[in-house]
CSV table of C-alpha atoms in Angstrom, one decimal:
chain,number,residue,atom,x,y,z
W,610,MET,CA,150.2,128.0,77.6
W,611,LEU,CA,146.6,126.8,77.5
W,612,THR,CA,145.7,129.4,80.1
W,613,LEU,CA,147.3,132.2,78.0
W,614,ALA,CA,145.5,131.0,74.9
W,615,SER,CA,142.1,131.1,76.8
W,616,PHE,CA,142.6,134.8,77.3
W,617,GLU,CA,142.8,135.3,73.6
W,618,THR,CA,139.0,134.3,73.5
W,619,GLN,CA,137.9,137.1,75.9
W,620,CYS,CA,134.8,139.1,74.9
W,621,TYR,CA,136.3,141.9,76.9
W,622,PRO,CA,138.2,144.5,74.7
W,623,ARG,CA,141.8,143.4,74.4
W,624,ASP,CA,143.1,146.9,74.9
W,625,LYS,CA,141.4,147.2,78.3
W,626,PHE,CA,143.4,144.4,80.1
W,627,GLU,CA,146.9,143.1,80.5
W,628,ILE,CA,148.2,139.7,81.6
W,629,ILE,CA,151.2,139.6,83.9
W,630,VAL,CA,153.1,136.4,84.2
W,631,VAL,CA,155.7,136.1,87.0
W,632,ASN,CA,158.1,133.4,86.2
W,633,ASP,CA,159.3,132.6,89.7
W,634,GLY,CA,162.7,131.1,89.2
W,635,SER,CA,161.5,128.2,87.1
W,636,THR,CA,164.0,125.6,85.9
W,637,ASP,CA,162.0,124.2,83.0
W,638,ASP,CA,161.3,125.7,79.6
W,639,THR,CA,158.7,128.2,80.9
W,640,GLN,CA,160.8,131.3,79.9
W,641,GLU,CA,161.5,129.9,76.4
W,642,ARG,CA,157.8,129.2,75.8
W,643,LEU,CA,156.9,132.7,77.0
W,644,MET,CA,159.4,134.3,74.6
W,645,GLN,CA,158.0,132.4,71.6
W,646,TYR,CA,154.4,133.2,72.5
W,647,GLU,CA,152.9,136.1,70.4
W,648,ALA,CA,150.1,137.4,72.5
W,649,PRO,CA,147.3,139.5,70.9
W,650,TYR,CA,147.0,141.4,74.1
W,651,ARG,CA,149.4,143.2,76.4
W,652,LEU,CA,151.5,140.6,78.0
W,653,VAL,CA,154.2,141.4,80.7
W,654,THR,CA,156.6,138.8,81.7
W,655,ILE,CA,158.8,139.1,84.8
W,656,THR,CA,161.4,136.6,85.6
W,657,THR,CA,163.0,136.3,89.0
W,658,ASN,CA,166.5,134.9,89.5
W,659,GLN,CA,165.5,132.6,92.3
W,660,LYS,CA,162.4,131.0,93.6
W,661,ASN,CA,160.6,133.2,96.1
W,662,GLY,CA,157.3,131.4,96.5
W,663,ARG,CA,153.7,132.2,95.3
W,664,ALA,CA,153.1,135.0,97.8
W,665,ALA,CA,156.2,137.0,96.9
W,666,ALA,CA,155.7,136.3,93.2
W,667,ARG,CA,152.1,137.6,93.3
W,668,ASN,CA,153.3,140.7,95.1
W,669,ILE,CA,155.7,141.4,92.3
W,670,GLY,CA,153.0,140.9,89.7
W,671,VAL,CA,150.7,143.4,91.5
W,672,ALA,CA,153.5,146.0,91.7
W,673,ALA,CA,153.8,145.8,87.9
W,674,ALA,CA,150.1,146.1,87.3
W,675,ARG,CA,148.8,149.3,85.7
W,676,SER,CA,145.1,148.7,86.2
W,677,PRO,CA,143.2,149.8,89.4
W,678,TYR,CA,141.8,146.3,89.5
W,679,VAL,CA,143.7,143.0,89.8
W,680,ILE,CA,142.7,139.4,89.1
W,681,PHE,CA,144.7,136.5,90.5
W,682,CYS,CA,144.4,133.5,88.2
W,683,ASP,CA,146.3,130.3,88.6
W,684,CYS,CA,148.5,129.2,85.7
W,685,ASP,CA,146.6,126.0,85.4
W,686,PHE,CA,143.2,127.7,85.1
W,687,LEU,CA,141.4,127.8,81.8
W,688,VAL,CA,139.2,130.9,81.6
W,689,THR,CA,135.9,131.1,79.7
W,690,PRO,CA,135.3,133.9,77.1
W,691,GLN,CA,133.2,135.8,79.7
W,692,PHE,CA,135.8,135.6,82.4
W,693,LEU,CA,136.9,139.3,82.4
W,694,THR,CA,133.5,140.6,81.6
W,695,VAL,CA,132.0,138.8,84.6
W,696,HIS,CA,134.6,140.1,87.0
W,697,SER,CA,134.0,143.6,85.7
W,698,GLN,CA,130.3,143.4,86.2
W,699,TYR,CA,130.6,142.1,89.8
W,700,HIS,CA,132.9,145.0,90.7
W,701,LYS,CA,130.4,147.5,89.3
W,702,LYS,CA,127.6,145.9,91.4
W,703,SER,CA,129.8,145.4,94.5
W,704,PRO,CA,132.4,148.2,94.7
W,705,ASN,CA,135.2,147.9,97.2
W,706,SER,CA,134.7,144.2,97.6
W,707,VAL,CA,136.7,141.0,97.1
W,708,ILE,CA,135.2,139.0,94.2
W,709,SER,CA,135.8,135.2,94.2
W,710,ALA,CA,134.8,132.5,91.7
W,711,ALA,CA,134.9,129.9,94.5
W,712,PRO,CA,133.3,127.5,94.8
W,713,GLN,CA,132.3,127.4,91.2
W,714,CYS,CA,135.9,127.5,90.1
W,715,TRP,CA,136.6,124.0,91.4
W,716,LYS,CA,135.5,122.2,88.3
W,717,SER,CA,138.3,120.3,86.6
W,718,VAL,CA,139.3,119.1,83.1
W,719,TYR,CA,142.1,116.7,82.0
W,720,THR,CA,144.0,118.6,79.4
W,721,HIS,CA,147.0,116.3,79.6
W,722,LEU,CA,147.7,112.7,80.5
W,723,TYR,CA,150.8,112.7,82.7
W,724,PRO,CA,153.1,109.7,83.3
W,725,ASP,CA,153.0,110.6,87.0
W,726,PHE,CA,149.3,110.2,87.3
W,727,SER,CA,148.2,107.3,89.5
W,728,ASP,CA,146.6,104.2,87.9
W,729,GLN,CA,143.3,105.4,89.2
W,730,GLU,CA,143.6,108.8,87.5
W,731,LYS,CA,144.7,107.1,84.2
W,732,ASP,CA,141.7,104.8,84.4
W,733,THR,CA,139.4,107.8,84.8
W,734,ILE,CA,141.0,109.4,81.7
W,735,ARG,CA,140.7,106.2,79.7
W,736,GLN,CA,137.0,106.0,80.5
W,737,LEU,CA,136.5,109.6,79.5
W,738,LEU,CA,138.4,109.3,76.2
W,739,ASN,CA,136.9,105.9,75.4
W,740,SER,CA,133.4,107.4,75.6
W,741,CYS,CA,134.3,110.0,72.9
W,742,GLY,CA,136.6,107.8,70.8
W,743,LEU,CA,139.9,109.6,71.7
W,744,TRP,CA,141.6,106.9,73.7
W,745,ASP,CA,144.7,105.1,72.4
W,746,ASP,CA,146.2,102.2,74.4
W,747,PRO,CA,149.8,103.4,74.3
W,748,TYR,CA,148.7,106.4,76.3
W,749,TRP,CA,148.7,104.2,79.5
W,750,ASP,CA,152.4,103.5,79.4
W,751,ALA,CA,153.6,106.8,77.9
W,752,ASN,CA,156.7,108.2,79.6
W,753,THR,CA,156.0,111.7,78.6
W,754,SER,CA,152.8,113.8,78.9
W,755,VAL,CA,150.1,113.3,76.3
W,756,GLU,CA,148.4,116.5,75.1
W,757,MET,CA,144.6,116.1,75.0
W,758,VAL,CA,143.9,119.8,74.4
W,759,THR,CA,145.9,122.2,72.2
W,760,PRO,CA,146.0,126.0,72.2
W,761,ASP,CA,144.1,125.9,68.9
W,762,ASP,CA,141.4,123.8,70.5
W,763,ILE,CA,140.9,126.7,73.0
W,764,ARG,CA,141.1,129.4,70.3
W,765,GLN,CA,138.6,127.7,68.1
W,766,ASN,CA,136.2,127.2,71.0
W,767,THR,CA,135.8,123.5,70.4
W,768,ASP,CA,133.7,121.3,72.7
W,769,ILE,CA,136.8,119.3,73.7
W,770,LEU,CA,136.6,120.6,77.3
W,771,GLU,CA,133.2,119.1,77.8
W,772,LYS,CA,134.5,115.7,76.7
W,773,ILE,CA,137.5,115.7,79.1
W,774,ALA,CA,135.8,117.2,82.1
W,775,ALA,CA,136.4,115.3,85.3
W,776,PRO,CA,133.4,113.1,86.1
W,777,TRP,CA,133.0,114.6,89.7
W,778,ASP,CA,132.4,117.9,91.4
W,779,VAL,CA,132.5,119.2,94.9
W,780,ALA,CA,129.5,118.2,96.9
W,781,ASP,CA,126.6,120.7,96.9
W,782,ARG,CA,126.5,120.9,100.7
W,783,ILE,CA,130.2,122.0,100.7
W,784,LYS,CA,129.5,124.6,98.0
W,785,ARG,CA,126.6,125.9,99.9
W,786,GLU,CA,128.7,126.3,103.1
W,787,TYR,CA,131.4,128.2,101.3
W,788,LEU,CA,128.7,130.6,99.9
W,789,LYS,CA,127.5,131.5,103.4
W,790,THR,CA,129.3,134.6,104.6
W,791,ASP,CA,127.8,134.9,108.1
W,792,VAL,CA,131.1,133.3,109.5
W,793,ALA,CA,134.6,133.2,108.0
W,794,PRO,CA,133.6,134.8,104.7
W,795,TRP,CA,137.3,135.1,103.9
W,796,LEU,CA,137.5,131.4,103.1
W,797,LEU,CA,136.3,132.5,99.7
W,798,SER,CA,139.7,134.1,99.0
W,799,ALA,CA,141.1,131.3,96.8
W,800,THR,CA,143.5,132.8,94.4
W,801,ARG,CA,142.7,130.3,91.7
W,802,CYS,CA,140.3,133.0,90.6
W,803,LEU,CA,140.1,136.1,92.8
W,804,SER,CA,139.8,139.9,92.1
W,805,MET,CA,139.8,143.1,94.0
W,806,PRO,CA,140.6,146.8,93.6
W,807,LYS,CA,144.3,147.2,93.9
W,808,LYS,CA,143.9,149.7,96.7
W,809,LEU,CA,142.3,147.0,98.9
W,810,PHE,CA,145.3,144.8,98.3
W,811,HIS,CA,147.7,147.5,99.3
W,812,LYS,CA,145.7,148.5,102.4
W,813,ALA,CA,146.0,144.9,103.5
W,814,ASN,CA,149.8,145.0,102.7
W,815,GLY,CA,149.4,142.3,100.1
W,816,PHE,CA,150.5,138.7,100.5
W,817,ASP,CA,152.9,137.8,103.3
W,818,PRO,CA,156.2,136.8,101.6
W,819,HIS,CA,157.1,134.5,104.6
W,820,PHE,CA,154.6,132.0,103.0
W,821,ASP,CA,157.3,130.8,100.7
W,822,GLN,CA,155.5,127.6,99.7
W,823,TYR,CA,152.0,126.6,98.6
W,824,ASP,CA,149.1,126.6,101.1
W,825,LEU,CA,147.2,129.2,103.2
W,826,GLU,CA,148.9,132.2,101.8
W,827,ASP,CA,145.6,133.3,100.1
W,828,TRP,CA,143.4,132.6,103.1
W,829,GLU,CA,145.8,134.5,105.3
W,830,LEU,CA,145.5,137.6,103.0
W,831,GLY,CA,141.7,137.0,102.9
W,832,TYR,CA,141.6,137.0,106.7
W,833,ARG,CA,143.4,140.4,106.8
W,834,LEU,CA,141.1,141.8,104.2
W,835,HIS,CA,138.2,140.6,106.3
W,836,LYS,CA,139.6,142.3,109.4
W,837,HIS,CA,139.8,145.5,107.4
W,838,GLY,CA,136.0,145.2,106.9
W,839,TYR,CA,135.9,144.4,103.2
W,840,ARG,CA,133.1,142.3,101.8
W,841,PHE,CA,133.4,139.0,100.0
W,842,VAL,CA,131.2,138.2,97.1
W,843,SER,CA,131.0,134.8,95.1
W,844,ILE,CA,130.5,134.7,91.4
W,845,ASP,CA,127.4,132.4,90.7
W,846,LYS,CA,128.5,130.9,87.5
W,847,VAL,CA,131.4,128.8,86.1
W,848,ILE,CA,134.0,131.1,84.4
W,849,GLY,CA,136.9,128.7,84.3
W,850,TYR,CA,138.2,125.2,84.8
W,851,ARG,CA,141.3,123.9,86.6
W,852,GLN,CA,143.5,121.6,84.7
W,853,GLU,CA,144.2,118.4,86.6
W,854,HIS,CA,147.9,117.5,87.1
W,855,PRO,CA,149.9,115.3,89.4
W,856,ALA,CA,150.0,116.4,93.0
W,857,SER,CA,153.2,118.2,94.1
W,858,SER,CA,155.9,115.8,95.3
W,859,GLY,CA,157.3,118.5,97.6
W,860,VAL,CA,157.0,118.7,101.3
W,861,ASP,CA,153.4,119.6,102.5
W,862,ALA,CA,153.7,123.2,103.7
W,863,ASN,CA,150.2,123.3,105.2
W,864,LEU,CA,151.4,122.4,108.7
W,865,GLU,CA,154.2,124.9,108.8
W,866,HIS,CA,152.1,127.7,107.1
W,867,LEU,CA,149.4,127.2,109.8
W,868,ARG,CA,152.0,127.8,112.4
W,869,LYS,CA,153.0,131.0,110.6
W,870,VAL,CA,149.3,132.1,110.7
W,871,TYR,CA,149.3,131.6,114.5
W,872,ARG,CA,152.5,133.5,115.0
W,873,LEU,CA,151.1,136.4,113.0
W,874,HIS,CA,147.6,136.5,114.4
W,875,GLY,CA,147.7,134.6,117.7
W,876,PHE,CA,145.3,131.9,119.0
W,877,HIS,CA,142.3,133.7,120.4
W,878,ASP,CA,140.2,134.2,117.3
W,879,PRO,CA,138.1,130.9,117.0
W,880,GLU,CA,138.0,131.4,113.2
W,881,LEU,CA,141.7,130.6,113.3
W,882,SER,CA,142.1,128.4,116.4
W,883,LEU,CA,139.5,126.0,115.0
W,884,PHE,CA,141.9,125.2,112.2
W,885,ALA,CA,143.8,123.1,114.8
W,886,VAL,CA,140.7,121.1,115.6
W,887,CYS,CA,138.4,120.7,112.6
W,888,PRO,CA,140.2,122.5,109.6
W,889,PRO,CA,137.8,123.8,107.0
W,890,TRP,CA,139.7,122.0,104.2
W,891,GLU,CA,138.5,118.7,105.8
W,892,LYS,CA,135.3,119.6,107.6
W,893,ILE,CA,134.0,123.0,106.3
W,894,ASN,CA,130.4,122.4,107.6
W,895,THR,CA,131.5,121.4,111.1
W,896,TYR,CA,134.0,124.3,111.2
W,897,LYS,CA,131.4,126.9,110.3
W,898,ASN,CA,128.7,125.4,112.5
W,899,MET,CA,130.9,125.4,115.5
W,900,LEU,CA,131.6,129.1,114.9
W,901,ARG,CA,127.8,129.7,114.7
W,902,ILE,CA,127.3,127.8,118.0
W,903,LEU,CA,130.0,129.9,119.7
W,904,ASN,CA,128.4,133.1,118.4
W,905,LYS,CA,124.9,132.0,119.6
W,906,PHE,CA,126.2,131.1,123.0
W,907,SER,CA,128.1,134.4,123.4
W,908,ARG,CA,124.9,136.3,122.7
W,909,TYR,CA,122.7,134.1,124.9
W,910,LYS,CA,120.9,135.8,127.8
W,911,ARG,CA,121.7,133.0,130.3
W,912,PRO,CA,125.2,133.4,131.8
W,913,SER,CA,125.8,129.6,131.7
W,914,TYR,CA,125.8,129.7,128.0
W,915,GLN,CA,128.1,132.8,127.8
W,916,ARG,CA,130.5,131.2,130.3
W,917,MET,CA,130.7,128.0,128.2
W,918,ALA,CA,131.3,129.9,125.0
W,919,LYS,CA,134.2,131.7,126.7
W,920,SER,CA,135.6,128.4,128.1
W,921,MET,CA,135.4,126.6,124.7
W,922,LYS,CA,137.1,129.5,123.0
W,923,GLN,CA,139.9,129.3,125.6
W,924,LEU,CA,140.1,125.5,124.9
W,925,PHE,CA,140.4,126.0,121.1
W,926,ALA,CA,143.0,128.7,121.7
W,927,HIS,CA,144.9,126.4,124.0
W,928,THR,CA,144.8,123.6,121.4
W,929,ALA,CA,146.1,126.0,118.6
W,930,ALA,CA,148.9,127.1,121.0
W,931,GLU,CA,149.8,123.4,121.5
W,932,PHE,CA,149.8,122.8,117.8
W,933,ASN,CA,152.1,125.8,117.2
W,934,SER,CA,154.4,124.5,120.0
W,935,ASN,CA,154.5,120.9,118.8
W,936,PRO,CA,151.9,119.6,116.3
W,937,HIS,CA,153.2,116.0,116.9
W,938,SER,CA,152.7,116.0,120.7
W,939,PRO,CA,150.3,113.5,122.3
W,940,TRP,CA,148.6,116.2,124.2
W,941,TYR,CA,147.8,118.1,121.1
W,942,HIS,CA,146.5,115.0,119.4
W,943,TYR,CA,144.3,114.2,122.4
W,944,LEU,CA,142.9,117.8,122.5
W,945,SER,CA,142.2,117.9,118.7
W,946,ARG,CA,140.6,114.5,118.7
W,947,THR,CA,138.5,115.2,121.9
W,948,LEU,CA,137.4,118.6,120.7
W,949,GLY,CA,136.8,117.4,117.1
W,950,SER,CA,134.5,114.7,118.3
W,951,ALA,CA,132.6,117.3,120.5
W,952,CYS,CA,132.2,119.7,117.5
W,953,ILE,CA,130.7,116.8,115.3
W,954,GLU,CA,128.3,115.9,118.2
W,955,ALA,CA,127.3,119.6,118.7
W,956,GLU,CA,126.7,120.0,115.0
W,957,LYS,CA,124.3,117.0,115.1
W,958,PHE,CA,122.2,118.8,117.7
W,959,LEU,CA,122.4,122.1,115.8
W,960,LEU,CA,121.0,120.5,112.6
W,961,GLN,CA,118.1,118.8,114.3
W,962,LYS,CA,114.7,119.9,113.1
W,963,SER,CA,113.3,120.2,116.7
W,964,THR,CA,114.6,123.3,118.4
W,965,LYS,CA,113.2,122.8,121.9
W,966,TYR,CA,116.3,121.1,123.4
W,967,ARG,CA,118.8,121.9,120.7
W,968,TYR,CA,121.1,124.3,122.5
W,969,ARG,CA,120.6,122.6,125.8
W,970,GLY,CA,122.0,119.5,124.4
W,971,ILE,CA,124.9,121.3,122.9
W,972,LEU,CA,125.6,122.9,126.3
W,973,VAL,CA,125.7,119.5,127.9
W,974,ILE,CA,128.2,118.2,125.3
W,975,MET,CA,130.5,121.2,125.7
W,976,ARG,CA,130.4,121.0,129.5
W,977,LYS,CA,131.2,117.4,129.5
W,978,THR,CA,134.1,117.9,127.1
W,979,TYR,CA,135.4,120.8,129.0
W,980,GLN,CA,135.3,118.9,132.3
W,981,ASN,CA,137.0,115.8,130.8
W,982,ILE,CA,139.9,117.9,129.4
W,983,GLN,CA,140.3,120.0,132.6
W,984,SER,CA,140.5,116.7,134.7
W,985,LEU,CA,143.4,115.5,132.6
W,986,ALA,CA,145.2,118.8,132.1
W,987,PRO,CA,147.1,118.8,135.5
W,988,ASN,CA,148.2,115.2,135.0
W,989,ARG,CA,149.3,115.3,131.4
W,990,ASP,CA,152.7,114.1,130.4
């Protein structure tokens, strides 16, 4: 409801946009709240009879959209008054592009104190609220959520968000890496805040509904958009804040969804096969630098570098195939651990200021790693 209230503050003309909420088989009071909400803009509510998952729900929303442009906005994302205006401006400057607010959209605020928060999270909130005189000791043991921000706070544009903003942010080096689009630009396709012409969405066939839980469904769409040749552009300002809430207690779908990615797209593109070695959500810098090394070696004039790039790509593909077959197997864990260490060591050479022996050193690391794995492969259990 706070997200919907934040759209009331838009500088963009209210008759020029619509909000579509897909209530994906919820079992709480979502539908009741939506029916009671009197929106000052066009609001379309679609309720499914059963839970279909984020991918299918978003496809339903796009099918109902009347505009030639769509913006995906998570339901826990508070938008600033310039949100729609900024997206519109970027599409005028970069037509037929995918516009993303990542990595600037990762800033968080504590709009509620939930009983399911860990003691560490509660202590963070206590420190924040103590600093502005809003903390009350009973909050710590409350067995229901405590509302820190109300819809009226949002409508009246108070400074409450600044007071309850999380005291951390994503490291600058990680942000800088996401902003670089020389390799895997599709990693910008985080649907917390993502927009594109609707025709691009349809040409890529939308989200894959087989991704029925949370994780990777947005990157998988981004990968297909990238393969269609569409450009990705990042918005260089903060236009919204994520509301912190307890982590989902459901089964982590990341592992199974990555296997779905491999079943859809195979193992031979290193932008995907590297997910099984140094996944970008853990080591974005190492992941991208390894792709740069492979690209450099593939273009090198010396055949020894080209052969090593081919061999390493085959190893990454083999590791991804092992992951897909059995992500818990000892052989997969050996491969991912060995190749992951090699990627880290190669990255160190790549980042050295001296360039004289940079790629020669990386070649030695790769060759040694390849030989070690090849020596064990025939004898593995």
